[in-house]
């Protein structure tokens, strides 16, 4: 087999066989296929797409490229959740203990920040002492004991995706529906779960900019799940502005705790209850209404928060010690009107810049910084009224850069739904 023939075939829109895809992925992993050859093939895939069969095969090949996790020693149905990533998306921090408090086992592996989107693992590391790295044995033991674990994905899992993703990131080949679907699903399937709920973020603060493409991605991931006998449900949710009001690692943990204690902002609660109800429905084989009732009850009666405390303590963390910066700067509106847009990706970029400021020499990130929004899209703001609080560790703030993330007009724009669609 020759990689040049494989590239030509895809360039001519022909279907690649399982053997050709395996030859390519294995060769790229062992270095016999060069970065430039792989990038050329990836670009041909971006432009010419893949058939469903090719996508199923690529998923299978990637998922078997490294270790897989065996969760069969955990009784019951293990339900997982994945988000394609957005700004202020702290849903996993709430969902894992919340769903576990309803009696569904959750062994969740999460990632770090990608581009301008935050990562659950970075957020968890803002909790003093929290250990994100459990071995597979420790993970199984903890889920059997307390019903959940929230850890970092191990290095050995799906190495092919890691290497291919890094190349895609540098070569403008991230935005391909079959490549995204196989990348996400190979990781989910390798982590040994039984059923999967995926939150596909749609909008300017997300990879998927429009509902149509998000729908195509959802349908493909549901098909991949079915093909492997793992029921998969996708929720298409709005990411045209940050989710909730807090952006920044430690700040997002604090907002998650508010939700777990029965308060928190409306949009965040709606996304969380939608995802949690689907996970509980899948895990317990009950109706969606019954599942939703359990979820809402446990947010109000303290059980979800108790489970969070148990989870954090089991993983060595101290819920009483999640420091945030005490240096707060209030950014005020320069005009009166309706907030018509909050440019989520720009705000995410600013947060990342602030977080990498203080400790950049040793590569550590500053978890204590971020934003707390006082106004969201649709709100009316007066000139000189606070738009957002900035938590920072230097005096170095560019107010204009922050203000540029907010669009304020005389009249309000029509509001978009928070949940666009649920695809099964
Ligand atoms: N997230 C992933 O894990 N993979 C992609 O390709 C895109 C987003």
Tab-separated table of C-alpha atoms and ligand atoms in Angstrom:
chain	number	residue	atom	x	y	z
A	1	UNK	CA	0.000	0.000	0.000
A	2	UNK	CA	1.196	3.537	-0.680
A	3	UNK	CA	0.085	6.703	1.105
A	4	UNK	CA	0.342	8.630	-2.214
A	5	UNK	CA	-2.351	6.361	-3.742
A	6	UNK	CA	-4.539	6.813	-0.657
A	7	UNK	CA	-4.252	10.616	-0.866
A	8	UNK	CA	-5.064	10.538	-4.612
A	9	UNK	CA	-8.095	8.327	-4.026
A	10	UNK	CA	-9.559	10.749	-1.492
A	11	UNK	CA	-8.715	13.688	-3.731
A	12	UNK	CA	-10.759	11.966	-6.461
A	13	UNK	CA	-13.666	11.492	-3.986
A	14	UNK	CA	-13.289	7.712	-3.853
A	15	UNK	CA	-14.092	5.658	-0.766
A	16	UNK	CA	-11.157	4.377	1.298
A	17	UNK	CA	-11.202	0.801	2.602
A	18	UNK	CA	-10.754	-0.205	6.257
A	19	UNK	CA	-7.259	-1.485	5.390
A	20	UNK	CA	-6.271	1.804	3.737
A	21	UNK	CA	-7.491	3.841	6.721
A	22	UNK	CA	-5.723	1.529	9.171
A	23	UNK	CA	-2.501	1.649	7.142
A	24	UNK	CA	-2.679	5.474	7.271
A	25	UNK	CA	-3.460	5.827	10.993
A	26	UNK	CA	-0.876	3.197	12.038
A	27	UNK	CA	1.731	4.701	9.729
A	28	UNK	CA	1.123	8.200	11.063
A	29	UNK	CA	1.404	6.968	14.647
A	30	UNK	CA	4.686	5.097	14.026
A	31	UNK	CA	6.182	7.952	11.975
A	32	UNK	CA	6.384	6.177	8.604
A	33	UNK	CA	3.702	8.521	7.239
A	34	UNK	CA	4.878	12.107	7.457
A	35	UNK	CA	2.988	15.118	8.845
A	36	UNK	CA	2.841	16.672	5.353
A	37	UNK	CA	1.283	13.505	3.883
A	38	UNK	CA	-1.226	13.197	6.688
A	39	UNK	CA	-2.167	16.901	6.413
A	40	UNK	CA	-2.730	16.485	2.701
A	41	UNK	CA	-5.087	13.563	3.296
A	42	UNK	CA	-6.879	15.430	6.099
A	43	UNK	CA	-7.449	18.416	3.801
A	44	UNK	CA	-8.838	16.090	1.110
A	45	UNK	CA	-11.228	14.706	3.769
A	46	UNK	CA	-12.244	18.229	4.826
A	47	UNK	CA	-13.039	19.064	1.193
A	48	UNK	CA	-14.526	15.767	-0.023
A	49	UNK	CA	-15.971	14.284	3.169
A	50	UNK	CA	-16.233	10.649	4.214
A	51	UNK	CA	-18.957	8.064	3.816
A	52	UNK	CA	-20.622	6.742	6.968
A	53	UNK	CA	-18.753	3.467	6.507
A	54	UNK	CA	-15.401	5.268	6.337
A	55	UNK	CA	-16.294	7.272	9.457
A	56	UNK	CA	-17.297	4.115	11.399
A	57	UNK	CA	-14.005	2.484	10.355
A	58	UNK	CA	-11.886	5.513	11.273
A	59	UNK	CA	-13.600	5.652	14.698
A	60	UNK	CA	-12.920	1.943	15.253
A	61	UNK	CA	-9.269	2.237	14.195
A	62	UNK	CA	-8.641	5.269	16.428
A	63	UNK	CA	-10.418	3.793	19.444
A	64	UNK	CA	-8.206	0.691	19.207
A	65	UNK	CA	-5.014	2.706	18.728
A	66	UNK	CA	-4.232	2.617	22.466
A	67	UNK	CA	-5.562	1.393	25.791
A	68	UNK	CA	-9.290	1.150	26.424
A	69	UNK	CA	-10.944	1.371	29.841
A	70	UNK	CA	-12.832	-1.628	31.185
A	71	UNK	CA	-15.762	-0.462	33.311
A	72	UNK	CA	-17.494	-3.863	33.434
A	73	UNK	CA	-16.536	-4.204	37.111
A	74	UNK	CA	-18.924	-1.336	37.856
A	75	UNK	CA	-22.514	-2.584	38.296
A	76	UNK	CA	-25.296	-0.910	36.374
A	77	UNK	CA	-25.465	1.274	33.301
A	78	UNK	CA	-22.613	3.765	33.035
A	79	UNK	CA	-23.720	6.988	31.361
A	80	UNK	CA	-21.282	9.561	30.036
A	81	UNK	CA	-21.618	13.132	28.867
A	82	UNK	CA	-19.462	15.121	26.498
A	83	UNK	CA	-19.503	18.743	25.453
A	84	UNK	CA	-17.994	20.042	22.235
A	85	UNK	CA	-16.816	23.013	24.302
A	86	UNK	CA	-17.851	26.585	24.901
A	87	UNK	CA	-17.283	29.639	27.073
A	88	UNK	CA	-18.496	29.373	30.665
A	89	UNK	CA	-19.428	25.740	30.076
A	90	UNK	CA	-19.108	24.259	33.537
A	91	UNK	CA	-21.915	21.716	33.137
A	92	UNK	CA	-19.778	18.592	33.821
A	93	UNK	CA	-18.882	19.886	37.293
A	94	UNK	CA	-22.581	19.846	38.182
A	95	UNK	CA	-23.780	16.913	36.068
A	96	UNK	CA	-21.429	14.267	37.437
A	97	UNK	CA	-22.481	14.568	41.117
A	98	UNK	CA	-26.078	15.468	40.235
A	99	UNK	CA	-26.656	12.399	38.051
A	100	UNK	CA	-24.810	10.178	40.553
A	101	UNK	CA	-27.052	11.523	43.338
A	102	UNK	CA	-30.003	10.143	41.315
A	103	UNK	CA	-28.419	6.656	41.405
A	104	UNK	CA	-26.750	6.541	37.968
A	105	UNK	CA	-23.052	5.609	37.784
A	106	UNK	CA	-20.818	8.203	36.136
A	107	UNK	CA	-17.117	7.516	35.410
A	108	UNK	CA	-16.268	10.719	33.593
A	109	UNK	CA	-13.019	11.478	31.835
A	110	UNK	CA	-12.558	15.089	30.842
A	111	UNK	CA	-10.077	17.197	28.957
A	112	UNK	CA	-8.211	20.455	29.310
A	113	UNK	CA	-8.865	23.771	27.571
A	114	UNK	CA	-8.840	23.672	23.783
A	115	UNK	CA	-8.415	26.940	21.874
A	116	UNK	CA	-10.524	29.584	23.613
A	117	UNK	CA	-12.844	27.026	25.253
A	118	UNK	CA	-12.298	26.060	28.884
A	119	UNK	CA	-11.609	22.515	30.070
A	120	UNK	CA	-13.164	20.705	33.048
A	121	UNK	CA	-9.767	19.451	34.259
A	122	UNK	CA	-8.356	22.976	34.539
A	123	UNK	CA	-11.466	24.007	36.468
A	124	UNK	CA	-11.123	21.075	38.880
A	125	UNK	CA	-7.484	21.946	39.520
A	126	UNK	CA	-8.604	25.253	41.005
A	127	UNK	CA	-9.927	23.221	43.961
A	128	UNK	CA	-7.093	22.922	46.470
A	129	UNK	CA	-5.712	19.359	46.494
A	130	UNK	CA	-8.059	17.845	43.881
A	131	UNK	CA	-6.366	14.887	42.166
A	132	UNK	CA	-7.404	14.591	38.504
A	133	UNK	CA	-5.236	11.537	37.785
A	134	UNK	CA	-6.698	8.251	39.016
A	135	UNK	CA	-5.580	4.867	37.674
A	136	UNK	CA	-8.262	2.726	35.990
A	137	UNK	CA	-8.424	0.579	39.143
A	138	UNK	CA	-8.868	3.632	41.383
A	139	UNK	CA	-11.537	4.969	39.038
A	140	UNK	CA	-13.546	1.725	39.145
A	141	UNK	CA	-13.155	1.476	42.946
A	142	UNK	CA	-14.349	5.043	43.499
A	143	UNK	CA	-17.375	4.729	41.194
A	144	UNK	CA	-18.365	1.522	42.984
A	145	UNK	CA	-18.018	3.286	46.344
A	146	UNK	CA	-19.643	6.664	45.735
A	147	UNK	CA	-21.253	6.399	42.271
A	148	UNK	CA	-19.000	8.820	40.392
A	149	UNK	CA	-15.528	10.014	39.512
A	150	UNK	CA	-14.324	13.003	37.510
A	151	UNK	CA	-10.804	12.557	36.182
A	152	UNK	CA	-8.439	13.464	33.398
A	153	UNK	CA	-8.307	11.296	30.307
A	154	UNK	CA	-5.219	9.051	30.539
A	155	UNK	CA	-2.348	9.538	28.068
A	156	UNK	CA	-2.704	5.973	26.767
A	157	UNK	CA	-6.291	6.468	25.572
A	158	UNK	CA	-6.745	6.987	21.802
A	159	UNK	CA	-3.185	8.185	20.968
A	160	UNK	CA	-4.124	8.341	17.263
A	161	UNK	CA	-6.691	11.059	17.971
A	162	UNK	CA	-4.205	12.994	20.084
A	163	UNK	CA	-1.616	13.047	17.270
A	164	UNK	CA	-4.104	13.659	14.463
A	165	UNK	CA	-5.930	16.369	16.425
A	166	UNK	CA	-2.660	18.239	17.086
A	167	UNK	CA	-1.954	18.233	13.344
A	168	UNK	CA	-5.523	19.292	12.479
A	169	UNK	CA	-5.186	22.195	14.898
A	170	UNK	CA	-2.135	23.472	12.942
A	171	UNK	CA	-3.358	22.807	9.422
A	172	UNK	CA	-6.876	24.255	9.315
A	173	UNK	CA	-8.442	20.796	9.219
A	174	UNK	CA	-10.471	20.801	12.441
A	175	UNK	CA	-13.730	21.763	10.772
A	176	UNK	CA	-14.821	18.504	9.194
A	177	UNK	CA	-17.936	16.750	10.469
A	178	UNK	CA	-16.657	13.158	9.986
A	179	UNK	CA	-13.276	14.043	11.552
A	180	UNK	CA	-14.909	15.724	14.571
A	181	UNK	CA	-17.445	12.890	14.979
A	182	UNK	CA	-14.796	10.139	14.860
A	183	UNK	CA	-12.473	12.111	17.157
A	184	UNK	CA	-15.116	12.581	19.858
A	185	UNK	CA	-16.743	9.159	19.556
A	186	UNK	CA	-13.448	7.214	19.554
A	187	UNK	CA	-12.602	8.805	22.931
A	188	UNK	CA	-16.064	8.188	24.376
A	189	UNK	CA	-16.130	4.569	23.199
A	190	UNK	CA	-12.601	3.898	24.497
A	191	UNK	CA	-13.615	5.113	27.952
A	192	UNK	CA	-15.866	2.062	28.359
A	193	UNK	CA	-19.250	3.708	28.978
A	194	UNK	CA	-22.637	2.217	28.015
A	195	UNK	CA	-24.663	5.259	26.984
A	196	UNK	CA	-23.646	8.725	25.912
A	197	UNK	CA	-25.225	12.193	26.003
A	198	UNK	CA	-23.421	14.822	23.910
A	199	UNK	CA	-23.925	18.551	24.267
A	200	UNK	CA	-23.159	20.093	20.880
A	201	UNK	CA	-22.598	23.795	21.346
A	202	UNK	CA	-23.776	25.980	18.470
A	203	UNK	CA	-22.879	29.619	17.853
A	204	UNK	CA	-20.034	32.075	17.696
A	205	UNK	CA	-18.446	30.754	20.917
A	206	UNK	CA	-18.324	27.167	19.583
A	207	UNK	CA	-16.761	25.010	16.834
A	208	UNK	CA	-20.171	24.555	15.224
A	209	UNK	CA	-21.294	27.978	14.072
A	210	UNK	CA	-24.760	27.049	12.725
A	211	UNK	CA	-27.605	24.694	13.624
A	212	UNK	CA	-27.551	22.879	10.249
A	213	UNK	CA	-23.930	21.681	10.601
A	214	UNK	CA	-24.462	20.874	14.281
A	215	UNK	CA	-27.432	18.729	13.296
A	216	UNK	CA	-25.355	16.822	10.742
A	217	UNK	CA	-22.650	16.225	13.375
A	218	UNK	CA	-25.296	15.042	15.855
A	219	UNK	CA	-26.863	12.612	13.382
A	220	UNK	CA	-23.472	11.154	12.536
A	221	UNK	CA	-22.469	10.683	16.187
A	222	UNK	CA	-25.822	9.023	16.978
A	223	UNK	CA	-25.180	6.633	14.039
A	224	UNK	CA	-21.621	5.864	15.229
A	225	UNK	CA	-22.971	5.111	18.722
A	226	UNK	CA	-25.697	2.839	17.320
A	227	UNK	CA	-23.163	1.038	15.154
A	228	UNK	CA	-21.245	0.147	18.353
A	229	UNK	CA	-24.394	-0.712	20.316
A	230	UNK	CA	-24.075	2.381	22.570
A	231	UNK	CA	-27.188	4.522	22.674
A	232	UNK	CA	-26.209	8.139	22.003
A	233	UNK	CA	-28.319	11.288	22.352
A	234	UNK	CA	-27.181	14.722	21.163
A	235	UNK	CA	-28.461	18.024	22.521
A	236	UNK	CA	-27.906	21.108	20.365
A	237	UNK	CA	-27.478	24.075	22.712
A	238	UNK	CA	-26.913	27.777	22.135
A	239	UNK	CA	-23.379	29.156	22.567
A	240	UNK	CA	-23.883	32.639	21.186
A	241	UNK	CA	-23.047	34.076	24.580
A	242	UNK	CA	-21.253	32.581	27.595
A	243	UNK	CA	-23.213	29.985	29.554
A	244	UNK	CA	-24.055	31.251	33.024
A	245	UNK	CA	-22.464	34.390	34.413
A	246	UNK	CA	-19.002	33.237	35.549
A	247	UNK	CA	-16.016	32.681	33.257
A	248	UNK	CA	-12.670	31.481	34.652
A	249	UNK	CA	-11.604	28.267	36.338
A	250	UNK	CA	-12.198	28.921	40.059
A	251	UNK	CA	-15.101	31.291	39.393
A	252	UNK	CA	-16.840	28.572	37.374
A	253	UNK	CA	-16.448	26.096	40.226
A	254	UNK	CA	-18.125	28.644	42.523
A	255	UNK	CA	-21.026	29.073	40.086
A	256	UNK	CA	-21.358	25.285	39.796
A	257	UNK	CA	-21.616	25.069	43.579
A	258	UNK	CA	-24.411	27.670	43.484
A	259	UNK	CA	-26.344	25.453	41.060
A	260	UNK	CA	-25.663	22.328	43.138
A	261	UNK	CA	-27.077	24.202	46.133
A	262	UNK	CA	-30.284	25.002	44.233
A	263	UNK	CA	-29.585	28.519	42.945
A	264	UNK	CA	-27.548	29.850	39.987
A	265	UNK	CA	-28.475	31.498	36.681
A	266	UNK	CA	-31.482	30.388	34.602
A	267	UNK	CA	-29.656	29.499	31.365
A	268	UNK	CA	-27.099	27.313	33.119
A	269	UNK	CA	-29.820	25.535	35.111
A	270	UNK	CA	-31.843	24.863	31.956
A	271	UNK	CA	-28.917	23.296	30.074
A	272	UNK	CA	-27.918	21.251	33.130
A	273	UNK	CA	-31.423	19.939	33.846
A	274	UNK	CA	-31.908	19.011	30.158
A	275	UNK	CA	-28.644	17.040	30.020
A	276	UNK	CA	-29.029	15.499	33.493
A	277	UNK	CA	-32.618	14.362	32.808
A	278	UNK	CA	-31.504	12.585	29.619
A	279	UNK	CA	-28.602	10.919	31.464
A	280	UNK	CA	-30.878	9.756	34.302
A	281	UNK	CA	-33.512	8.552	31.818
A	282	UNK	CA	-30.859	6.482	29.984
A	283	UNK	CA	-29.248	5.215	33.174
A	284	UNK	CA	-32.443	4.151	34.943
A	285	UNK	CA	-34.701	3.335	31.992
A	286	UNK	CA	-37.431	5.637	33.265
A	287	UNK	CA	-39.507	8.306	31.535
A	288	UNK	CA	-37.982	11.722	30.863
A	289	UNK	CA	-40.563	13.347	33.172
A	290	UNK	CA	-39.672	11.027	36.049
A	291	UNK	CA	-35.976	11.660	35.434
A	292	UNK	CA	-36.468	15.431	35.371
A	293	UNK	CA	-38.362	15.338	38.657
A	294	UNK	CA	-35.527	13.443	40.389
A	295	UNK	CA	-32.966	15.875	38.986
A	296	UNK	CA	-34.875	18.976	40.133
A	297	UNK	CA	-35.591	17.429	43.562
A	298	UNK	CA	-31.904	16.646	44.142
A	299	UNK	CA	-30.842	20.169	43.242
A	300	UNK	CA	-33.270	21.495	45.855
A	301	UNK	CA	-32.922	18.917	48.656
A	302	UNK	CA	-29.114	19.146	48.968
A	303	UNK	CA	-28.365	15.611	47.692
A	304	UNK	CA	-26.562	16.846	44.562
A	305	UNK	CA	-24.334	19.171	46.614
A	306	UNK	CA	-23.619	16.434	49.188
A	307	UNK	CA	-22.513	14.152	46.344
A	308	UNK	CA	-20.228	16.912	45.007
A	309	UNK	CA	-18.576	17.266	48.438
A	310	UNK	CA	-18.151	13.471	48.609
A	311	UNK	CA	-16.628	13.439	45.102
A	312	UNK	CA	-14.189	16.263	45.826
A	313	UNK	CA	-13.144	14.770	49.179
A	314	UNK	CA	-12.595	11.330	47.641
A	315	UNK	CA	-10.276	12.887	45.091
A	316	UNK	CA	-8.300	14.736	47.777
A	317	UNK	CA	-9.804	18.205	47.307
A	318	UNK	CA	-11.021	20.782	49.794
A	319	UNK	CA	-14.342	22.406	48.812
A	320	UNK	CA	-13.694	25.180	51.325
A	321	UNK	CA	-10.542	26.245	49.486
A	322	UNK	CA	-11.198	27.424	45.933
A	323	UNK	CA	-9.398	30.780	45.844
A	324	UNK	CA	-10.449	33.603	43.554
A	325	UNK	CA	-8.586	36.841	43.042
A	326	UNK	CA	-9.425	39.617	45.513
A	327	UNK	CA	-8.431	42.261	42.971
A	328	UNK	CA	-11.683	43.184	41.233
A	329	UNK	CA	-12.219	45.788	38.553
A	330	UNK	CA	-15.708	46.892	37.531
A	331	UNK	CA	-16.149	47.584	33.805
A	332	UNK	CA	-18.986	50.020	33.175
A	333	UNK	CA	-21.047	50.551	30.062
A	334	UNK	CA	-20.241	53.617	27.975
A	335	UNK	CA	-23.805	53.797	26.641
A	336	UNK	CA	-27.433	53.104	27.455
A	337	UNK	CA	-29.348	50.396	25.603
A	338	UNK	CA	-29.962	46.666	25.235
A	339	UNK	CA	-27.112	44.166	25.251
A	340	UNK	CA	-27.588	42.498	21.840
A	341	UNK	CA	-24.428	40.402	21.766
A	342	UNK	CA	-21.636	39.202	24.034
A	343	UNK	CA	-18.798	37.958	21.873
A	344	UNK	CA	-18.112	34.730	23.737
A	345	UNK	CA	-14.960	33.608	21.923
A	346	UNK	CA	-13.331	37.052	22.397
A	347	UNK	CA	-14.139	37.003	26.120
A	348	UNK	CA	-12.791	33.441	26.335
A	349	UNK	CA	-9.534	34.566	24.687
A	350	UNK	CA	-9.189	37.455	27.166
A	351	UNK	CA	-9.746	35.102	30.098
A	352	UNK	CA	-7.056	32.759	28.773
A	353	UNK	CA	-4.615	35.629	28.371
A	354	UNK	CA	-5.247	36.753	31.964
A	355	UNK	CA	-4.916	33.198	33.270
A	356	UNK	CA	-1.571	32.649	31.604
A	357	UNK	CA	-0.169	35.987	32.829
A	358	UNK	CA	0.974	35.553	36.383
A	359	UNK	CA	2.731	32.211	36.307
A	360	UNK	CA	3.657	32.024	32.658
A	361	UNK	CA	7.333	31.309	33.335
A	362	UNK	CA	6.614	27.921	34.879
A	363	UNK	CA	3.738	27.196	32.517
A	364	UNK	CA	1.126	27.124	35.285
A	365	UNK	CA	-2.163	28.855	34.785
A	366	UNK	CA	-3.742	31.278	37.198
A	367	UNK	CA	-7.076	29.753	38.172
A	368	UNK	CA	-8.160	32.750	40.262
A	369	UNK	CA	-8.883	35.201	37.423
A	370	UNK	CA	-11.878	35.676	35.144
A	371	UNK	CA	-15.133	37.528	34.594
A	372	UNK	CA	-18.498	37.759	36.312
A	373	UNK	CA	-21.141	39.088	33.949
A	374	UNK	CA	-23.610	41.532	35.406
A	375	UNK	CA	-25.539	41.795	32.114
A	376	UNK	CA	-26.454	39.158	29.543
A	377	UNK	CA	-27.950	39.383	26.063
A	378	UNK	CA	-31.413	40.987	26.231
A	379	UNK	CA	-30.667	42.965	29.422
A	380	UNK	CA	-31.033	46.739	29.516
A	381	UNK	CA	-27.992	48.654	30.685
A	382	UNK	CA	-27.574	52.318	31.615
A	383	UNK	CA	-24.515	54.377	30.791
A	384	UNK	CA	-22.066	53.976	33.682
A	385	UNK	CA	-23.797	50.861	34.991
A	386	UNK	CA	-21.638	47.764	35.550
A	387	UNK	CA	-21.460	45.298	32.659
A	388	UNK	CA	-18.907	42.895	34.066
A	389	UNK	CA	-16.538	42.427	36.995
A	390	UNK	CA	-12.999	41.461	36.084
A	391	UNK	CA	-11.063	39.315	38.606
A	392	UNK	CA	-7.384	39.869	37.905
A	393	UNK	CA	-3.969	39.720	39.486
A	394	UNK	CA	-2.263	42.692	37.924
A	395	UNK	CA	-3.345	46.269	37.376
A	396	UNK	CA	-2.906	45.651	33.720
A	397	UNK	CA	-6.412	45.761	32.298
A	398	UNK	CA	-7.387	46.913	28.848
A	399	UNK	CA	-10.933	48.162	29.463
A	400	UNK	CA	-11.541	48.761	25.755
A	401	UNK	CA	-10.781	45.116	24.958
A	402	UNK	CA	-13.387	44.044	27.517
A	403	UNK	CA	-15.951	46.599	26.327
A	404	UNK	CA	-15.445	45.429	22.732
A	405	UNK	CA	-16.899	42.045	23.745
A	406	UNK	CA	-20.292	43.701	24.359
A	407	UNK	CA	-22.610	45.032	21.657
A	408	UNK	CA	-25.212	47.508	22.909
A	409	UNK	CA	-28.056	48.813	20.709
A	410	UNK	CA	-31.141	51.006	21.128
A	411	UNK	CA	-33.526	48.129	20.564
A	412	UNK	CA	-33.247	44.509	21.641
A	413	UNK	CA	-32.678	41.671	19.175
A	414	UNK	CA	-35.024	38.641	19.064
A	415	UNK	CA	-33.951	36.023	21.591
A	416	UNK	CA	-32.717	32.631	20.370
A	417	UNK	CA	-33.732	29.368	22.043
A	418	UNK	CA	-31.262	27.900	24.556
A	419	UNK	CA	-31.887	24.309	23.452
A	420	UNK	CA	-32.341	24.047	19.672
A	421	UNK	CA	-32.985	20.351	19.301
A	422	UNK	CA	-32.500	16.899	20.826
A	423	UNK	CA	-31.383	14.230	18.353
A	424	UNK	CA	-31.631	10.493	19.130
B	1	LIG	N1	-13.373	18.023	20.102
B	1	LIG	C1	-12.741	16.843	19.867
B	1	LIG	O1	-12.514	16.057	20.776
B	1	LIG	N2	-12.397	16.558	18.599
B	1	LIG	C2	-12.642	17.374	17.553
B	1	LIG	O2	-12.299	17.039	16.442
B	1	LIG	C3	-13.283	18.607	17.810
B	1	LIG	C4	-13.651	18.904	19.098
